[in-house]
Amino acid sequence: MLYRFKSRASPPFVMLETHARQLFDIIGKAPAPKGVITGEQMPAAISALESAIAREGRNTHNHDDYAVEGHDNEAEKQHVGLHQRAVPLLHMLKESLADGKDVTWEV
C-alpha cells in the first residue's frame, strides 16, 4: 500500500506503507487511510522528526535504530536510513508551515 502526501505549499510525494507508518509513529499520528497535519500540529511534528533524525545520526549502525544486524557489506551500502526517508515529509511540513497550509495524506 502507498501513502500519498499532499500540500498546497509543496509538491506531493508517495511513500510505502512501512515507511509512512514509521513517520506517523514519530509525529504521533495514527496511520489512518486519510489524515491531516494542521498548521498548529506542524511545529511539534517538525521537532519530533528532527529529534528522531538527530538520534539516528548518533547510532553507529547505518544511522537507523530499525536496521537488522548481520547485513553483508553490499546491503550496508544500499541501506536507506530514517534520515533519508523522513526528508520529504520534513520539507513538506516546513514549507506548509511557512505558507499556512495543511498537509494531508491518503491511501
N, CA, C and O of each residue as an XYZ file, in Angstrom:
428
protein
N       0.841     -1.168      0.000
C       0.000      0.000      0.000
C       0.898      1.247      0.000
O       1.983      1.250      0.580
N       0.422      2.284     -0.654
C       1.149      3.545     -0.742
C       0.372      4.661     -0.058
O      -0.855      4.714     -0.131
N       1.088      5.533      0.595
C       0.507      6.751      1.161
C       0.910      7.917      0.272
O       2.077      8.052     -0.094
N      -0.056      8.757     -0.072
C       0.200      9.952     -0.881
C       0.068     11.181      0.025
O      -0.985     11.431      0.611
N       1.151     11.928      0.121
C       1.170     13.142      0.937
C       1.004     14.342      0.018
O       1.614     14.412     -1.049
N       0.159     15.298      0.452
C      -0.127     16.473     -0.362
C      -0.168     17.724      0.499
O      -0.488     17.686      1.687
N       0.165     18.826     -0.141
C       0.043     20.146      0.468
C      -0.019     21.164     -0.661
O       0.582     20.965     -1.717
N      -0.729     22.230     -0.445
C      -0.781     23.295     -1.461
C       0.502     24.121     -1.479
O       0.672     24.985     -2.339
N       1.396     23.862     -0.545
C       2.638     24.626     -0.445
C       3.849     23.863     -0.968
O       4.954     24.402     -1.005
N       3.647     22.609     -1.374
C       4.788     21.755     -1.696
C       4.359     20.676     -2.687
O       3.188     20.300     -2.719
N       5.290     20.175     -3.494
C       4.939     19.077     -4.400
C       4.543     17.822     -3.617
O       5.076     17.578     -2.535
N       3.620     17.030     -4.151
C       3.217     15.796     -3.464
C       4.303     14.736     -3.560
O       5.203     14.830     -4.394
N       4.215     13.733     -2.707
C       5.115     12.587     -2.799
C       4.388     11.347     -2.302
O       3.380     11.435     -1.600
N       4.920     10.193     -2.680
C       4.343      8.899     -2.333
C       5.352      8.136     -1.488
O       6.560      8.219     -1.710
N       4.828      7.380     -0.503
C       5.705      6.634      0.384
C       5.098      5.261      0.647
O       3.881      5.123      0.761
N       5.952      4.253      0.740
C       5.489      2.920      1.104
C       4.871      2.927      2.497
O       5.270      3.711      3.359
N       3.907      2.059      2.707
C       3.201      1.994      3.984
C       4.138      1.803      5.169
O       3.990      2.478      6.188
N       5.092      0.899      5.048
C       6.026      0.625      6.145
C       6.757      1.875      6.594
O       6.891      2.123      7.792
N       7.229      2.660      5.643
C       7.980      3.868      5.980
C       7.047      4.967      6.484
O       7.397      5.697      7.411
N       5.876      5.090      5.887
C       4.919      6.099      6.340
C       4.492      5.823      7.776
O       4.398      6.744      8.587
N       4.236      4.563      8.089
C       3.826      4.216      9.463
C       4.904      4.576     10.483
O       4.595      5.007     11.594
N       6.158      4.399     10.107
C       7.251      4.772     10.999
C       7.223      6.279     11.261
O       7.400      6.720     12.396
N       6.999      7.064     10.206
C       6.950      8.520     10.375
C       5.717      8.939     11.159
O       5.793      9.853     11.980
N       4.573      8.284     10.921
C       3.367      8.583     11.694
C       3.630      8.336     13.179
O       3.222      9.131     14.026
N       4.305      7.247     13.488
C       4.623      6.928     14.872
C       5.490      8.023     15.494
O       5.275      8.417     16.640
N       6.452      8.500     14.748
C       7.357      9.537     15.256
C       6.610     10.838     15.542
O       6.859     11.485     16.560
N       5.695     11.224     14.650
C       4.987     12.502     14.828
C       3.707     12.365     15.637
O       3.013     13.354     15.877
N       3.390     11.143     16.061
C       2.235     10.937     16.924
C       0.894     10.932     16.204
O      -0.117     11.348     16.771
N       0.878     10.468     14.974
C      -0.356     10.382     14.188
C      -0.716      8.922     13.961
O       0.164      8.073     13.814
N      -2.012      8.633     13.932
C      -2.479      7.285     13.614
C      -2.367      7.066     12.108
O      -2.664      7.976     11.334
N      -1.946      5.880     11.679
C      -1.801      5.602     10.243
C      -3.147      5.298      9.573
O      -3.352      4.202      9.051
N      -4.035      6.247      9.591
C      -5.361      6.099      9.006
C      -5.280      6.208      7.480
O      -4.299      6.725      6.946
N      -6.318      5.718      6.775
C      -6.329      5.833      5.311
C      -6.312      7.283      4.817
O      -5.826      7.570      3.724
N      -6.843      8.181      5.628
C      -6.808      9.617      5.317
C      -6.481     10.369      6.591
O      -6.854      9.949      7.687
N      -5.782     11.484      6.441
C      -5.471     12.270      7.618
C      -4.944     13.639      7.268
O      -4.735     13.973      6.102
N      -4.733     14.428      8.314
C      -4.257     15.794      8.131
C      -3.310     16.158      9.268
O      -3.484     15.730     10.410
N      -2.320     16.946      8.932
C      -1.453     17.580      9.921
C      -1.717     19.066      9.766
O      -1.379     19.661      8.743
N      -2.315     19.657     10.773
C      -2.690     21.066     10.704
C      -1.500     21.962     11.012
O      -0.476     21.510     11.524
N      -1.656     23.226     10.693
C      -0.615     24.201     10.979
C      -0.257     24.239     12.457
O       0.901     24.453     12.813
N      -1.244     24.033     13.314
C      -0.994     24.033     14.757
C      -0.169     22.825     15.191
O       0.575     22.896     16.169
N      -0.300     21.719     14.465
C       0.415     20.493     14.811
C       1.811     20.420     14.192
O       2.643     19.621     14.623
N       2.066     21.244     13.192
C       3.319     21.146     12.445
C       4.578     21.428     13.265
O       5.550     20.687     13.114
N       4.624     22.445     14.117
C       5.865     22.650     14.878
C       6.276     21.429     15.702
O       7.455     21.079     15.754
N       5.304     20.785     16.342
C       5.621     19.588     17.125
C       6.060     18.435     16.222
O       6.971     17.684     16.571
N       5.412     18.295     15.061
C       5.782     17.225     14.122
C       7.188     17.456     13.575
O       7.976     16.516     13.469
N       7.500     18.688     13.233
C       8.837     19.028     12.730
C       9.887     18.738     13.798
O      10.930     18.151     13.509
N       9.611     19.144     15.010
C      10.539     18.916     16.112
C      10.748     17.419     16.357
O      11.875     16.977     16.578
N       9.669     16.645     16.318
C       9.770     15.198     16.534
C      10.605     14.536     15.449
O      11.440     13.681     15.745
N      10.390     14.923     14.190
C      11.177     14.357     13.095
C      12.645     14.744     13.216
O      13.529     13.903     13.048
N      12.904     16.011     13.506
C      14.297     16.450     13.641
C      14.998     15.744     14.798
O      16.174     15.399     14.690
N      14.289     15.527     15.899
C      14.872     14.807     17.036
C      15.176     13.358     16.679
O      16.227     12.830     17.040
N      14.245     12.717     15.965
C      14.461     11.327     15.559
C      15.642     11.219     14.595
O      16.438     10.284     14.685
N      15.751     12.167     13.684
C      16.869     12.165     12.735
C      18.189     12.367     13.475
O      19.177     11.698     13.173
N      18.210     13.276     14.432
C      19.430     13.515     15.220
C      19.800     12.276     16.026
O      20.973     11.918     16.123
N      18.793     11.624     16.602
C      19.046     10.406     17.374
C      19.622      9.315     16.474
O      20.536      8.597     16.878
N      19.097      9.188     15.268
C      19.596      8.190     14.325
C      21.041      8.497     13.931
O      21.832      7.578     13.716
N      21.387      9.769     13.836
C      22.739     10.157     13.472
C      23.775      9.718     14.489
O      24.950      9.568     14.154
N      23.355      9.511     15.725
C      24.265      9.058     16.776
C      24.387      7.536     16.819
O      25.238      7.003     17.531
N      23.539      6.833     16.060
C      23.561      5.378     16.017
C      24.672      4.939     15.059
O      24.725      5.403     13.921
N      25.538      4.069     15.503
C      26.674      3.655     14.672
C      26.295      2.650     13.599
O      27.087      2.413     12.687
N      25.126      2.058     13.672
C      24.717      1.057     12.683
C      23.790      1.681     11.660
O      22.583      1.771     11.884
N      24.341      2.109     10.547
C      23.548      2.649      9.450
C      22.735      3.893      9.805
O      21.877      4.303      9.023
N      22.977      4.486     10.931
C      22.175      5.618     11.379
C      20.697      5.237     11.465
O      19.838      6.072     11.183
N      20.380      3.998     11.848
C      18.996      3.556     11.846
C      18.738      2.608     13.009
O      19.328      1.529     13.072
N      17.871      2.996     13.922
C      17.516      2.137     15.046
C      16.819      0.864     14.588
O      16.798     -0.129     15.315
N      16.252      0.887     13.393
C      15.470     -0.244     12.898
C      16.282     -1.188     12.011
O      15.724     -2.145     11.473
N      17.554     -0.949     11.848
C      18.381     -1.779     10.978
C      18.545     -3.171     11.578
O      18.509     -3.344     12.796
N      18.722     -4.135     10.727
C      18.896     -5.522     11.153
C      20.389     -5.829     11.204
O      21.120     -5.548     10.255
N      20.828     -6.396     12.299
C      22.237     -6.764     12.431
C      22.561     -7.892     11.456
O      21.684     -8.679     11.102
N      23.805     -7.970     11.027
C      24.257     -9.055     10.187
C      24.119     -8.803      8.694
O      24.273     -9.728      7.897
N      23.832     -7.564      8.303
C      23.806     -7.271      6.871
C      25.185     -7.488      6.282
O      26.193     -7.249      6.946
N      25.232     -7.943      5.033
C      26.528     -8.022      4.385
C      26.941     -6.612      3.938
O      26.146     -5.677      4.025
N      28.154     -6.464      3.473
C      28.672     -5.140      3.123
C      27.849     -4.440      2.051
O      27.629     -3.232      2.132
N      27.388     -5.187      1.042
C      26.601     -4.571     -0.029
C      25.270     -4.044      0.515
O      24.836     -2.956      0.134
N      24.631     -4.792      1.388
C      23.378     -4.333      1.996
C      23.619     -3.085      2.828
O      22.784     -2.181      2.848
N      24.752     -3.028      3.514
C      25.080     -1.857      4.314
C      25.191     -0.612      3.436
O      24.739      0.465      3.825
N      25.788     -0.756      2.258
C      25.958      0.375      1.353
C      24.626      0.856      0.790
O      24.459      2.048      0.531
N      23.681     -0.052      0.599
C      22.406      0.282     -0.023
C      21.321      0.655      0.969
O      20.235      1.070      0.565
N      21.590      0.515      2.247
C      20.587      0.771      3.273
C      20.104      2.227      3.232
O      20.907      3.156      3.142
N      18.801      2.405      3.298
C      18.199      3.738      3.340
C      17.737      3.976      4.770
O      16.850      3.281      5.267
N      18.332      4.946      5.421
C      18.032      5.211      6.813
C      16.866      6.163      7.007
O      16.336      6.733      6.054
N      16.490      6.315      8.243
C      15.392      7.208      8.607
C      15.646      8.618      8.097
O      14.725      9.274      7.609
N      16.880      9.092      8.203
C      17.176     10.459      7.777
C      16.821     10.671      6.310
O      16.405     11.768      5.937
N      16.972      9.656      5.473
C      16.610      9.789      4.056
C      15.103      9.658      3.844
O      14.532     10.355      3.005
N      14.463      8.777      4.591
C      13.025      8.568      4.432
C      12.212      9.748      4.960
O      11.140     10.041      4.432
N      12.703     10.420      5.984
C      11.935     11.483      6.624
C      12.039     12.828      5.911
O      11.188     13.696      6.105
N      13.059     13.010      5.097
C      13.303     14.313      4.475
C      12.120     14.837      3.651
O      11.787     16.014      3.785
N      11.469     14.027      2.807
C      10.341     14.586      2.043
C       9.234     15.141      2.939
O       8.706     16.221      2.675
N       8.883     14.412      3.987
C       7.839     14.899      4.894
C       8.316     16.118      5.669
O       7.556     17.067      5.863
N       9.549     16.101      6.106
C      10.094     17.242      6.851
C      10.070     18.505      5.999
O       9.669     19.566      6.479
N      10.491     18.404      4.749
C      10.453     19.571      3.855
C       9.018     20.037      3.621
O       8.736     21.235      3.643
N       8.120     19.090      3.398
C       6.728     19.454      3.170
C       6.145     20.166      4.391
O       5.438     21.164      4.250
N       6.437     19.664      5.569
C       5.929     20.298      6.785
C       6.465     21.717      6.943
O       5.714     22.632      7.281
N       7.750     21.900      6.701
C       8.338     23.234      6.849
C       7.769     24.218      5.828
O       7.448     25.356      6.172
N       7.643     23.782      4.578
C       7.087     24.661      3.541
C       5.625     24.967      3.813
O       5.177     26.094      3.607
N       4.886     23.982      4.271
C       3.470     24.173      4.563
C       3.263     25.089      5.759
O       2.352     25.918      5.758
N       4.091     24.946      6.764
C       4.005     25.821      7.932
C       4.272     27.265      7.519
O       3.566     28.179      7.945
N       5.284     27.463      6.695
C       5.622     28.815      6.238
C       4.490     29.442      5.418
O       4.278     30.653      5.480
N       3.760     28.618      4.645
C       2.672     29.122      3.803
C       1.304     29.034      4.464
O       0.310     29.462      3.878
N       1.238     28.488      5.666
C      -0.040     28.378      6.362
C      -0.982     27.359      5.736
O      -2.199     27.543      5.759
N      -0.433     26.293      5.180
C      -1.238     25.241      4.538
C      -1.129     23.948      5.318
O      -0.092     23.659      5.914
N      -2.200     23.169      5.314
C      -2.192     21.868      5.962
C      -1.516     20.831      5.071
O      -1.422     21.005      3.856
N      -1.049     19.755      5.691
C      -0.531     18.592      4.982
C      -1.570     17.486      5.138
O      -2.034     17.213      6.245
N      -1.929     16.860      4.037
C      -2.877     15.753      4.083
C      -2.245     14.502      3.501
O      -1.250     14.565      2.779
N      -2.835     13.375      3.826
C      -2.408     12.125      3.208
C      -3.618     11.246      2.960
O      -4.662     11.382      3.598
N      -3.442     10.346      2.018
C      -4.471      9.340      1.734
C      -3.810      8.111      1.144
O      -2.709      8.164      0.598
N      -4.516      7.012      1.273
C      -4.027      5.739      0.741
C      -4.490      5.627     -0.691
O      -4.200      4.634     -1.357
